[in-house]
Each structure stands twice: as structure tokens, then as C-alpha cells.
Coordinates of C-alpha atoms in Angstrom, one line a residue:
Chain A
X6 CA 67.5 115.4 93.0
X7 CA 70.7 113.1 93.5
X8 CA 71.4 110.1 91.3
X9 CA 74.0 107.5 91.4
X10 CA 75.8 104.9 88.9
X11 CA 77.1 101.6 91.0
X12 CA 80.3 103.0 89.3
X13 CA 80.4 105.7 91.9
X14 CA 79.8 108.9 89.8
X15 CA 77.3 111.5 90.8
X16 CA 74.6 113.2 88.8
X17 CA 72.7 116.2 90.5
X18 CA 69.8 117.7 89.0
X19 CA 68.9 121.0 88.4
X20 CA 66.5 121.5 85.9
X21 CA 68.1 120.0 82.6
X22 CA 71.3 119.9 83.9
X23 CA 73.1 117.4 85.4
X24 CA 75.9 118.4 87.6
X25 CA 78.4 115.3 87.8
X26 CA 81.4 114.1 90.2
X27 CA 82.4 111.0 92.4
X28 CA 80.7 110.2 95.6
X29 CA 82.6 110.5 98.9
X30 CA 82.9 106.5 98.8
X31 CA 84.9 106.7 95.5
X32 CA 87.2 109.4 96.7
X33 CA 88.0 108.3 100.1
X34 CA 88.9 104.6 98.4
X35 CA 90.9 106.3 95.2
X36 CA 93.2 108.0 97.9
X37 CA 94.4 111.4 96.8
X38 CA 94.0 112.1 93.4
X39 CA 96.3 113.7 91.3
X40 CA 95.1 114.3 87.6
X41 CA 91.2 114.9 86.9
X42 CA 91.2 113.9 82.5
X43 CA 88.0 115.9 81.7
X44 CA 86.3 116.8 78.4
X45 CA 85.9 119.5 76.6
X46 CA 82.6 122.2 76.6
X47 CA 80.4 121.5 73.8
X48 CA 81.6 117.2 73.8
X49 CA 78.8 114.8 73.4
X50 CA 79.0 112.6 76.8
X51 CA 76.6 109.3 76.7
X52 CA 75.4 107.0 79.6
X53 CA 77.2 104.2 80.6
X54 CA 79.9 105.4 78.7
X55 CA 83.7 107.4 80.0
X56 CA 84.1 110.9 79.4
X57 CA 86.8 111.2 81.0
X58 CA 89.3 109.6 84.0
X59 CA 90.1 110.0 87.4
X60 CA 94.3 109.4 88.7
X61 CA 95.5 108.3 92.1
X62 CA 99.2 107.8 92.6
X63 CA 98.3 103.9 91.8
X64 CA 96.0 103.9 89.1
X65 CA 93.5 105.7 86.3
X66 CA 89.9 104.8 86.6
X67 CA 87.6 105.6 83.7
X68 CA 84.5 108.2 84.5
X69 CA 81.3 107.1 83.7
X70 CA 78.6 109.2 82.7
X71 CA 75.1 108.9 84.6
X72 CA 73.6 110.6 81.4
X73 CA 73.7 111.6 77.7
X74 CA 73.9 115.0 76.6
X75 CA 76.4 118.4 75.8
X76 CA 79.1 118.8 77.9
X77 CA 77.7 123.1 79.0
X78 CA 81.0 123.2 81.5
X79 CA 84.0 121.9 83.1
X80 CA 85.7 122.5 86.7
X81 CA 88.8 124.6 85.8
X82 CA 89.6 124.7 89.2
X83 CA 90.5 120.7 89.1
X84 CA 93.1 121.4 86.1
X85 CA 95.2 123.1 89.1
X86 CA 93.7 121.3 92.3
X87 CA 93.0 117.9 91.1
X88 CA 93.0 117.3 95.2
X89 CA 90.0 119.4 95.7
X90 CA 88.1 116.2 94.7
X91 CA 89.5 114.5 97.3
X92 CA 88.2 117.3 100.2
X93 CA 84.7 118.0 99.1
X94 CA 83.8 115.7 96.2
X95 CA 80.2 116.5 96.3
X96 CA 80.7 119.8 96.0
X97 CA 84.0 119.9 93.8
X98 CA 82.3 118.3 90.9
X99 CA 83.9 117.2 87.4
X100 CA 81.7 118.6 84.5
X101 CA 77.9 119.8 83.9
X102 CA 75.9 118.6 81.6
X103 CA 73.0 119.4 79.1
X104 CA 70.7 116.6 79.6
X105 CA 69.2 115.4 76.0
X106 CA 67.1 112.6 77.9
X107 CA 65.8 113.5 80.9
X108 CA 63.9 109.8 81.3
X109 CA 67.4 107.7 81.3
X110 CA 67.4 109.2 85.3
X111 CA 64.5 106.5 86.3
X112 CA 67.2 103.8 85.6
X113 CA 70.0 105.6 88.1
X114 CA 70.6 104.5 91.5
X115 CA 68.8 106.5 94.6
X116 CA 70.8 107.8 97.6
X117 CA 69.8 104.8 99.5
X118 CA 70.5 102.3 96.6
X119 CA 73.9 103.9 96.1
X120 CA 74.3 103.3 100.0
X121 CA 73.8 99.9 99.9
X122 CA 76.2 99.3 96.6
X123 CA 78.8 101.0 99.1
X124 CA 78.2 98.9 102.2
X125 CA 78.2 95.4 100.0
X126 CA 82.1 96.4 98.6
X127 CA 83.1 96.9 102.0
X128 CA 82.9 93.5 102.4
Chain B
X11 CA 89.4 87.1 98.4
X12 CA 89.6 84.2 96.1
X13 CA 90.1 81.1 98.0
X14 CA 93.6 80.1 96.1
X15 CA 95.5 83.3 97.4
X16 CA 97.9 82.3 99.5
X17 CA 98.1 84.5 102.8
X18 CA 101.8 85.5 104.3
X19 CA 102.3 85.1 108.5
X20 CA 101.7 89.0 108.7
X21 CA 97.9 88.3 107.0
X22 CA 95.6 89.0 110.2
X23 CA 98.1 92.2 111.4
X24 CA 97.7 93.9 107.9
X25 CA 93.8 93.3 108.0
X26 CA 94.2 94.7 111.8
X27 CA 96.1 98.1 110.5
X28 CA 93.0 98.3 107.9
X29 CA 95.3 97.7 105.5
X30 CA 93.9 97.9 101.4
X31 CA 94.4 94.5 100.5
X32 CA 94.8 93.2 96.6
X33 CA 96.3 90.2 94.8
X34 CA 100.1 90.3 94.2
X35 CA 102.0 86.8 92.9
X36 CA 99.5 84.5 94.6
X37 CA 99.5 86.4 97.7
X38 CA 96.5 88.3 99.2
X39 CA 98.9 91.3 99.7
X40 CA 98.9 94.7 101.2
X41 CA 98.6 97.6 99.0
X42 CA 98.5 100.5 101.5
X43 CA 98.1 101.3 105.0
X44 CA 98.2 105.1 105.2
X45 CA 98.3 106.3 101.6
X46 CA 101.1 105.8 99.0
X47 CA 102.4 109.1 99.3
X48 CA 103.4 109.1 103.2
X49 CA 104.7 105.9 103.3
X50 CA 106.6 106.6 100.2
X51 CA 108.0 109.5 101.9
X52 CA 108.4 107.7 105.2
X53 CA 110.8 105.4 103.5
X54 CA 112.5 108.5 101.4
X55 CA 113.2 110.9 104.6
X56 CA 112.9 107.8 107.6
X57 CA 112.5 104.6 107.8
X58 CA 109.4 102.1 106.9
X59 CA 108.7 98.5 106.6
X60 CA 107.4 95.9 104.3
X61 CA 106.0 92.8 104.9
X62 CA 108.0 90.9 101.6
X63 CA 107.1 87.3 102.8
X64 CA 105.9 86.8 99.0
X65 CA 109.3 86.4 97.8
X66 CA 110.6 82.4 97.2
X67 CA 113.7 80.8 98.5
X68 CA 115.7 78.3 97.2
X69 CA 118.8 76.8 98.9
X70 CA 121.4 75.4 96.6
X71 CA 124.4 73.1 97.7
X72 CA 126.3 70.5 97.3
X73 CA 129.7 69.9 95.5
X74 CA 128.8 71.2 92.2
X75 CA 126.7 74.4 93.5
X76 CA 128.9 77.1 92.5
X77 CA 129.2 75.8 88.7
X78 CA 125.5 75.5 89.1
X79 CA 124.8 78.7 90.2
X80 CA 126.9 79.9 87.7
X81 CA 125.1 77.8 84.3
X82 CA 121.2 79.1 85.4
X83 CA 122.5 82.9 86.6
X84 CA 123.3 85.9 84.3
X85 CA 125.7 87.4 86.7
X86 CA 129.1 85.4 87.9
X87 CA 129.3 83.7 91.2
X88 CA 132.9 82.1 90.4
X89 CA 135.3 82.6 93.9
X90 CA 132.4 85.5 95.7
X91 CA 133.6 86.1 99.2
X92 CA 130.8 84.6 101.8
X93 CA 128.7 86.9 102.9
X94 CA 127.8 88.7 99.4
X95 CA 124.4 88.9 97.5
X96 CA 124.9 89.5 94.1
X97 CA 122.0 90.5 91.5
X98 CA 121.3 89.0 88.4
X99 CA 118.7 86.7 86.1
X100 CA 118.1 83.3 84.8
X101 CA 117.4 83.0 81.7
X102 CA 115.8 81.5 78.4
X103 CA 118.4 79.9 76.1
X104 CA 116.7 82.9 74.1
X105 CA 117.9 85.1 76.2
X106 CA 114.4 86.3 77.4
X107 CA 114.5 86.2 81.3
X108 CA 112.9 83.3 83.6
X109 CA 112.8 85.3 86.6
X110 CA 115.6 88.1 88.6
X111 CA 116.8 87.1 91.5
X112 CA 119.3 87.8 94.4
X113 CA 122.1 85.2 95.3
X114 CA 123.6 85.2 98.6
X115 CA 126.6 83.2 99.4
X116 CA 126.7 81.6 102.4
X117 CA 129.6 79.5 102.5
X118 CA 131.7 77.2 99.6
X119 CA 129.4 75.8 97.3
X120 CA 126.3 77.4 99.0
X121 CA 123.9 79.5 98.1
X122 CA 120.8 81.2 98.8
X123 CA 118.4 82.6 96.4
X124 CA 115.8 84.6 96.1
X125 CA 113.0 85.3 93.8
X126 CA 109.9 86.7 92.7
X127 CA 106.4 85.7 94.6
X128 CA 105.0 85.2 91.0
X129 CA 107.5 83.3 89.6
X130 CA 108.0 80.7 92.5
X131 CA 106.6 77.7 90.4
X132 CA 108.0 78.0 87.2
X133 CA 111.3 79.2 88.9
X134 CA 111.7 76.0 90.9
X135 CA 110.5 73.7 88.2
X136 CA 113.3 75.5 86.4
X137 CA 115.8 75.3 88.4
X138 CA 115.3 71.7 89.2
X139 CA 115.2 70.7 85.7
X140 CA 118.3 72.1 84.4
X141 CA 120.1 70.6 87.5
X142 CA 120.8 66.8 85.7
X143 CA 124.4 66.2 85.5
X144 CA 125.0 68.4 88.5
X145 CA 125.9 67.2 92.4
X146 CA 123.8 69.7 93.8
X147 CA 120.7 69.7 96.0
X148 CA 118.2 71.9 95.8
X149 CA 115.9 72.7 98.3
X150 CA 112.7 75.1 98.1
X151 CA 112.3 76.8 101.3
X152 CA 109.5 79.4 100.3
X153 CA 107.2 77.9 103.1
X154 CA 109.9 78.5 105.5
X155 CA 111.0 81.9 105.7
X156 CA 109.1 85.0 106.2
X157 CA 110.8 88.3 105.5
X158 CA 110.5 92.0 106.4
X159 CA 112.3 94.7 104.3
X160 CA 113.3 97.5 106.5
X161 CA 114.4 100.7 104.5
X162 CA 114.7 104.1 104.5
X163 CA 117.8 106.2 105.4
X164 CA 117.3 105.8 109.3
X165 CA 117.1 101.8 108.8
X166 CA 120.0 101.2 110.3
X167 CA 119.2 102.9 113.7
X168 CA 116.3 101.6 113.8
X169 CA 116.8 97.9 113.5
X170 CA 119.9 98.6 115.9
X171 CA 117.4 100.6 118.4
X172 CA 113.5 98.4 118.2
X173 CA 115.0 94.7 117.1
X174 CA 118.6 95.0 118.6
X175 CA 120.1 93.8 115.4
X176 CA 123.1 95.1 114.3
X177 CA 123.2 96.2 110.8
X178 CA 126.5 99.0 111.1
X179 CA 129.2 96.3 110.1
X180 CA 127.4 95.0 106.9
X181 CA 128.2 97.0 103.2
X182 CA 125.5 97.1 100.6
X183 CA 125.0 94.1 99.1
X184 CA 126.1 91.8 101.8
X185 CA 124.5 89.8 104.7
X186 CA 125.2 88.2 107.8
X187 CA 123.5 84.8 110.0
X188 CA 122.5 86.1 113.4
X189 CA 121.3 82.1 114.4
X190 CA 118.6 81.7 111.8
X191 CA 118.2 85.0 111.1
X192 CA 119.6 86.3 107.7
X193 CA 119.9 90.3 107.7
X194 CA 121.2 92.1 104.3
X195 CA 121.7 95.1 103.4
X196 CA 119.8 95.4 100.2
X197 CA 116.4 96.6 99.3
X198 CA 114.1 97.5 96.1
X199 CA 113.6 101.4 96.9
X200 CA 116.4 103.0 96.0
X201 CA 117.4 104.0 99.9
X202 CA 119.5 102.2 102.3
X203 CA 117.8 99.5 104.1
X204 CA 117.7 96.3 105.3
X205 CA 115.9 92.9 104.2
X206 CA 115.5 90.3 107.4
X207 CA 114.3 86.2 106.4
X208 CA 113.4 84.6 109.4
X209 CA 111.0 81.6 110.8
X210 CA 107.3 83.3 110.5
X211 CA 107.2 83.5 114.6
X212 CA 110.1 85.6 114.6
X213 CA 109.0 88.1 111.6
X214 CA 105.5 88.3 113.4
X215 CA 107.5 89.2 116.5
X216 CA 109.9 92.2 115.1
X217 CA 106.8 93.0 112.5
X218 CA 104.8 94.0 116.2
X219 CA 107.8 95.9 117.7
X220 CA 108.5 98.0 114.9
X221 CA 104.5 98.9 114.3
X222 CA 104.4 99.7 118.2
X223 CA 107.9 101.8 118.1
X224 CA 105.8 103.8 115.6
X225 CA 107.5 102.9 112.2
X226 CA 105.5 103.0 109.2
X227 CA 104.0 100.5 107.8
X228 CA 104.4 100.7 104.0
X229 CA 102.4 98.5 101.0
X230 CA 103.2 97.0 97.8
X231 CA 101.7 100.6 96.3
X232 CA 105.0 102.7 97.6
X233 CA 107.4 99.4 96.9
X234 CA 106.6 100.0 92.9
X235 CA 106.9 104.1 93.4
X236 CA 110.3 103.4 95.1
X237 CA 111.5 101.4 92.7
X238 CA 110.4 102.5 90.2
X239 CA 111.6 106.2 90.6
X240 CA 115.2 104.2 91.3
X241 CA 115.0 102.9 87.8
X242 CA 114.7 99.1 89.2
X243 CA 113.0 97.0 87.1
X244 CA 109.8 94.9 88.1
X245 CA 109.3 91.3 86.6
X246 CA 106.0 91.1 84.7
X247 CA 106.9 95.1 83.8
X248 CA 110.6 95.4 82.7
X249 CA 111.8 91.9 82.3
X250 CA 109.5 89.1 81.1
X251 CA 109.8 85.8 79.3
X252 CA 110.4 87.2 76.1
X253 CA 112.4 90.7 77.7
X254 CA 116.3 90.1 77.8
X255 CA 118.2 91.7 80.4
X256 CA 120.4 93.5 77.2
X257 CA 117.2 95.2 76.4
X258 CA 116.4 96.0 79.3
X259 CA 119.2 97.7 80.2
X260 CA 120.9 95.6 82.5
X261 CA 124.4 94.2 81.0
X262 CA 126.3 95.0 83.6
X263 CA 124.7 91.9 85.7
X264 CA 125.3 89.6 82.5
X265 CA 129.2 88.1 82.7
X266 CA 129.3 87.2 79.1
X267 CA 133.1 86.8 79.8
X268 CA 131.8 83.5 81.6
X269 CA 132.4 80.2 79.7
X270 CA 129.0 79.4 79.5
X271 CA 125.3 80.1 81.1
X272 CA 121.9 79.2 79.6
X273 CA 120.7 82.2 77.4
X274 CA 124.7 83.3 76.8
X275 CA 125.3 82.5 72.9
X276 CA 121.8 84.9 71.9
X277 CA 122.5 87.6 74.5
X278 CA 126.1 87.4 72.8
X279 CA 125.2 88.2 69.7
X280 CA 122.2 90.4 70.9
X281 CA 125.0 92.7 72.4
X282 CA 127.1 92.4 69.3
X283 CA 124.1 94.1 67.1
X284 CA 122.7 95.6 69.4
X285 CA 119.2 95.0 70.3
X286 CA 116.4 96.0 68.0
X287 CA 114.5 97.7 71.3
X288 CA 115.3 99.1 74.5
X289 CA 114.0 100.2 78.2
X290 CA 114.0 103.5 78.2
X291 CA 113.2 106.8 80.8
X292 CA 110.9 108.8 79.2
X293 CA 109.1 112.3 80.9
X294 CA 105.9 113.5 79.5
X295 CA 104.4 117.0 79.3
X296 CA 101.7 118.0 80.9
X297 CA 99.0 116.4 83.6
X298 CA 98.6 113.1 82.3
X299 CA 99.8 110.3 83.7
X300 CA 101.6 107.2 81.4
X301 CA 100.6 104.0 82.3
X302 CA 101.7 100.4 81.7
X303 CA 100.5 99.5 78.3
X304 CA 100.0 103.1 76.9
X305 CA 101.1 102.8 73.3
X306 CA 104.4 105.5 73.1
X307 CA 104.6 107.4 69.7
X308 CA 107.8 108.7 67.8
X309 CA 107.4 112.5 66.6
X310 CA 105.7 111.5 63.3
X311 CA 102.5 109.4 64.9
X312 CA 103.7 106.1 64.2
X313 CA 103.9 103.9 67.0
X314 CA 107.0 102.7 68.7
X315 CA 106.4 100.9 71.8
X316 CA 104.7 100.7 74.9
X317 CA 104.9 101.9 78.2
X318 CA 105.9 99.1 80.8
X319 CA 105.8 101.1 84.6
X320 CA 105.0 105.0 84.7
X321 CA 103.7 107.5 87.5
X322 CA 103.1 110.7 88.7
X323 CA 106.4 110.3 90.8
X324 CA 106.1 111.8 94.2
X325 CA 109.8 112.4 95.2
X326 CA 110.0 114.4 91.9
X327 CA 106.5 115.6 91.1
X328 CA 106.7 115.1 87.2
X329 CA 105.4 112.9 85.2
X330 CA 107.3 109.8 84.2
X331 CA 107.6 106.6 82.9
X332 CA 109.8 103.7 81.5
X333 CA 108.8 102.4 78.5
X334 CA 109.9 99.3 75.7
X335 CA 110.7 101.1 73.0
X336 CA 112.2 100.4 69.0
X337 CA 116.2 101.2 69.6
X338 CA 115.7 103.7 67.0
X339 CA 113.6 106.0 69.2
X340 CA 115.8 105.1 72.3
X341 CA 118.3 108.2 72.2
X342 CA 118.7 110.1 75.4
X343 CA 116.5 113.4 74.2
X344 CA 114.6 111.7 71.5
X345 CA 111.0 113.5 71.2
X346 CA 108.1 111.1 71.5
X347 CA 104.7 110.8 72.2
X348 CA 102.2 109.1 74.6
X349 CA 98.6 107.9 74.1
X350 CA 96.8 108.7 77.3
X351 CA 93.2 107.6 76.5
X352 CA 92.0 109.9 73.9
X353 CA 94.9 112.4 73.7
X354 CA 98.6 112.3 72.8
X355 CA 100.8 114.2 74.9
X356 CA 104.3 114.9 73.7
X357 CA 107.2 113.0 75.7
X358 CA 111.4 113.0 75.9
X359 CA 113.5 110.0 75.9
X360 CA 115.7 110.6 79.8
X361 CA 117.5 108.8 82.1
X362 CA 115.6 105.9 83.5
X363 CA 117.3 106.4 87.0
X364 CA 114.9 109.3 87.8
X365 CA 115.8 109.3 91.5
X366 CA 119.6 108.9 92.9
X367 CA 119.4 106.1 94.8
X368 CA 121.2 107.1 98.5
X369 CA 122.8 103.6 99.1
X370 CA 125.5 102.9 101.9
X371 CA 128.8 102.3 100.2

């Protein structure tokens, strides 16, 4: 299953843990990123709330999380290769995380709702 | 777009080259066409241009111009050979600055400046006010003109070749009148270049040649890299209302060997002790990236100062950024600290020109 915040981060679902990056909307409009400021394992991440941040040449946005839970692994790969986000952001992810509340997901945006939040700041 | 932004001549050809737009001084301004990074480079290795229309113009003349001039501006304009543009400020009789500005001398007792997009207002309002007792007249042109920066190190051949405007007989920091066009050779990037003020029907004209002749377009984004790696300050970051030119590092365009100038006697005796905080370079460790208004740190934790421009710069690939910091802490070498969001890297006080500028002597 694929969730959405309107803030652009990803969650994908696997069992009770939540696999979490920036949509290809967010990475295409942040132009090429340059720094990736993750967590640590084993950090406490809440929803709504940054965990980390995301730098372009121009600016630092704040990551949001779509869910609360344990921080079970990062992308070490992004430490060296922030730019990977940039090529393949769905599958060059940020961090995974131990869901503690699997219910907060009925409150995230679909693949379709997240489509239409896209197409309305295009405008 | 908020309905108040004000939109330059080049507004529809921006939004036409899918342009990122965004708010700059009152302006709906482009940010980037192509990506910071290329046209950052384009400008470093070629040539690119910039749609600057933002910036105000004020004409001064009249018999009492040049003393004038020389009361509201930092730098000295006493006896300058027509045909020069000279950098400096106006200032607060407390010495914090009203706005930078060029001045370009056209002939005996007239003058041309130019200033900041955000500071056209208040800058006018200024400079009309402090004009009583003076046989000047001032007229504010901003609506007028329309201007293109052209820079890069193949500038030059490029006007020459795609507008057919000669730039070869002009040093830095002067201009020439081709009819009513006004070319300079000046720039905010650190590179040679050009800066052209025409009507807006002639900037939308050379604006379309040099797109079709294939030269970059480049945004506000790269301006602030460029300038920023050339250790050229940005109103609103480096100078402010209550940011004198002494602290920030810029004496040498303050004549306090003048008689007098608004904001003289307290940069006089700023300079005398020696202000209590200071612009500085600073390069930080590791991948994060200083920001404008990250708290900077001395060695011990205790806070000394914040950052007011910093980047991942892409002509040098480190990570850098020039900060207002207690004089204390200022010493080239001097080992700091930044707050990045949750973490404190460790930082060094350097050079605040990061990049040699490559100007045309």
C-alpha cells in the first residue's frame, strides 16, 4: 500500500513498516538535491512532525513524517549520493520505519488524492 | 501570484521559458529556468543573462548634484571622470545602511543611480527628503528603464556578436550612452559582464535575440550563488538598516576623508574602536548546509552570531557561508560552530571572497 502527506513525503507499506521518501513531484520541483539530513536508527519519528531535511542548491525543506514509530533503518547510500533522490525517488527512499500505530494510515492521502494536491500547485 | 507583485517587461517570456517564478522586491521574479547549477556555470565558463529590470533608477542633476551625491553616498563622487560608476551606500546618520547602490556619472553635476528593487520606496522618499537646501532635481525613473545583465567571461563577444553593441572599449566599472541605451561593464557575479538599461521595447528586443542565439537564461537562484561565492553582499542579507558598511566589511567604499556625508561622524568613530561585530567567511565541516539565520557558535557553545547568506557553493563544492558575527570570534582561523537544525557542526572563520572574481581590468 502507498500513502501520501500533501507535504509530498511517501510512506509504503509492508507489513509494520513503513518505507518513507519524497514523491517524484517533490523531487523534480526541489531541483537536484544536495544534502539528505536523516535520523538516526533507533530515533522516535512522529506524524506530522520533521525527522529530518531535504537541501537543493536554494533551500532546506523540513521532512515530514507520514507516521509515528522507531526509526529500524536509514539510506546510507544518500550520505554519499544525496542525488540518487533526485533519479528514482520512489525507489531511493530516506529512512524505514517501525510503525507503533498502524491506524494513523486511514488519515494519509491515496495515490489519487496525492495526484490531485500535485495538479492544484501547478496552478 | 498576489495581485500587488509588480511584473517586469520580460514577465510573459519568463513564464514562456517555464521559468520558476517567486517574489523578489515586489517583483514576480524568475528564480530558474534550467536549474541553478547550469546556469551558474553557464555564467562561470560562458556567458548568461538576467532579466534585472527590478532594480530602481534615480536621475540626479542640477547645479548642486555632485555635493548632493556626495552628502547621501558613502563613497566620493568629488571631480569622477564621466563615464564611471562607482559603488557605495547611503546611509543612516547611525551609520546603518539605507540601501547600496551604483552611481554612474554622466556628465557635470549628473548622475545616475541605481538601487535595490526592495528598497525603491524608502530609497526615493530618502533621497528626496534629504535634498532641502540643495539645487538639484531628482527624478525617479524606475518605470522607465528595463535592464538585462549580460555576464560571464564570453560577455563581451557576445553582446558584440547577437546585439551588435560594442563593449571592447569600456574598463570595469565604467559605461557608455549608445542613444538611450546605457551599457556598463559591471555585474553582481563575480565574472566580467555587462549591465544594459534601456526602454522596455528595446530590452524585450535584445532579451529575444540572445534566448534565440542560444544564451542562457539565468534566475535570481544563480545571481545570489554568484555573488555570493564573490563575497558581494546582498541587501536584506549583508547590509540592512541597522548593518553598517564598517561591519560589513566594506570601508574601502566609505571616504571618511570627505568633509561630511549622512552616517559619517558614527562610522568615524565605529572605525576608530572598531566595531563590536563583523561579516565574516566561514566554511563548515561536513554535509550540512548553513543557512541564513542559523545561529553560529564559538568553540565553547555559547552563541555568537548568525548566519546571513550560506550555500553548498557549486564553483567550489564546499560548504560555506558568511555570517554576522561578535568581532571577538571574527579572526581569520577562528574555530566555530553552526546549528543546522538539530546538530552543531564545527566551522572556521575564512576569507569571505571564496571565489576570485575574473573581472576585466
Amino acid at each position: 500500500m502507498l500513502y501520501f502527506l500533501p507535504t509530498h513525503e511517501y510512506a509504503r507499506i509492508e507489513g509494520n513498516v513503513a518505507t518513507i521518501g519524497i514523491s517524484e513531484f517533490a523531487a523534480h520541483q526541489l531541483g537536484n538535491v544536495v544534502y539528505v539530513d536523516m535520523p538516526e536508527e533507533d530515533d522516535e519519528v512522529t506524524k506530522g512532525e520533521d525527522f529530518g531535511a531535504i537541501e537543493s542548491v536554494k533551500a532546506a525543506s523540513d521532512l515530514f513524517s507520514p507516521v509515528s514509530g522507531t526509526v529500524i533503518e536509514v539510506n546510507e547510500a544518500l550520505v554519499e549520493n544525496p542525488r540518487l533522490v533526485n533519479e528514482d525517488p520512489m525507489n531511493n527512499w530516506i529512512i524505514k520505519v517501525e510503525m507503533s500505530d498502524p491506524s494513523e494510515l486511514e488519515s494519509l492521502l491515496t495515490p489519487e488524492a496525492y495526484e490531485k494536491v500535485c495538479e492544484a500547485e501547478k496552478h | 501570484m498576489s495581485e500587488d507583485l509588480k511584473k517586469t517587461c520580460l514577465h510573459d517570456l519568463h513564464t514562456g521559458l517555464g521559468a520558476l517564478m517567486s517574489p523578489f522586491g515586489g517583483f514576480d521574479m524568475p528564480i530558474q529556468y534550467d536549474g541553478i547549477e547550469q546556469e551558474h556555470q553557464a555564467v562561470r565558463n560562458n556567458c548568461g543573462v538576467f532579466d534585472v529590470s527590478h532594480m530602481g533608477e534615480v536621475a540626479v542633476s542640477g547645479p548642486d548634484a555632485e555635493r548632493f551625491v556626495n552628502h547621501i553616498f558613502t563613497n566620493d563622487v568629488t571631480g569622477l571622470p564621466d563615464g564611471k560608476v562607482i559603488y557605495g551606500m547611503m546611509l543612516h546618520p547611525t551609520g546603518g545602511v539605507v540601501d547600496d547602490l551604483l552611481v554612474y556619472k554622466r556628465g557635470d553635476n549628473d548622475f545616475f543611480l541605481v538601487i535595490n528593487a526592495s528598497n525603491i520606496d524608502k530609497d526615493v522618499e530618502w533621497i528626496v527628503s534629504h535634498a532641502e537646501g540643495f539645487d538639484v532635481k531628482i527624478d525617479h525613473q524606475s518605470d522607465h528603464w528595463a535592464e538585462l545583465a549580460l555576464q560571464g567571461p564570453n560577455a563581451e563577444k557576445v553582446m558584440a556578436d547577437v546585439l551588435g553593441l560594442d563593449g571592447s572599449d569600456l574598463g570595469f566599472y565604467t559605461f557608455k550612452t549608445v542613444g538611450d541605451i546605457i551599457v556598463s561593464r559591471t555585474g553582481y557575479t563575480g565574472e566580467d559582464g555587462f549591465e544594459i538599461y534601456a526602454d522596455a521595447e528595446t530590452i524585450r528586443k535584445y532579451w529575444q535575440k540572445l534566448i534565440d542565439a542560444g544564451v542562457q537564461p539565468c534566475g535570481l537562484g544563480c545571481r545570489d550563488t554568484l555573488r555570493f561565492e564573490a563575497g558581494l553582499p546582498l541587501y536584506g542579507d549583508e547590509l540592512a538598516d541597522d548593518i553598517t558598511p564598517i561591519e560589513a566589511g566594506l570601508g574601502i567604499f566609505v571616504k571618511l576623508d570627505k568633509p561630511e556625508f549622512i552616517g559619517r561622524e558614527a562610522l568615524a568613530v565605529q572605525k576608530a574602536e572598531g566595531p563590536a561585530r563583523k561579516i565574516v567567511g566561514i566554511k563548515v565541516e561536513g554535509q550540512a548546509i548553513p543557512r541564513h539565520g542559523y545561529e553560529v557558535l564559538d568553540a565553547d557553545g555559547k552563541v555568537v552570531g548568525t548566519v546571513t547568506t550560506g550555500y553548498h557553493s557549486i564553483s567550489l563544492d564546499k560548504n560555506i557561508a558568511m555570517a554576522l558575527i561578535d568581532a571577538k570570534s571574527a579572526a581569520l582561523g577562528t574555530s566555530l560552530q553552526v546549528k543546522v537544525r538539530r546538530k552543531v557542526f564545527p566551522a572556521t572563520v575564512i576569507k569571505k571572497r571564496f571565489y576570485t572574481p575574473n573581472y576585466k581590468k
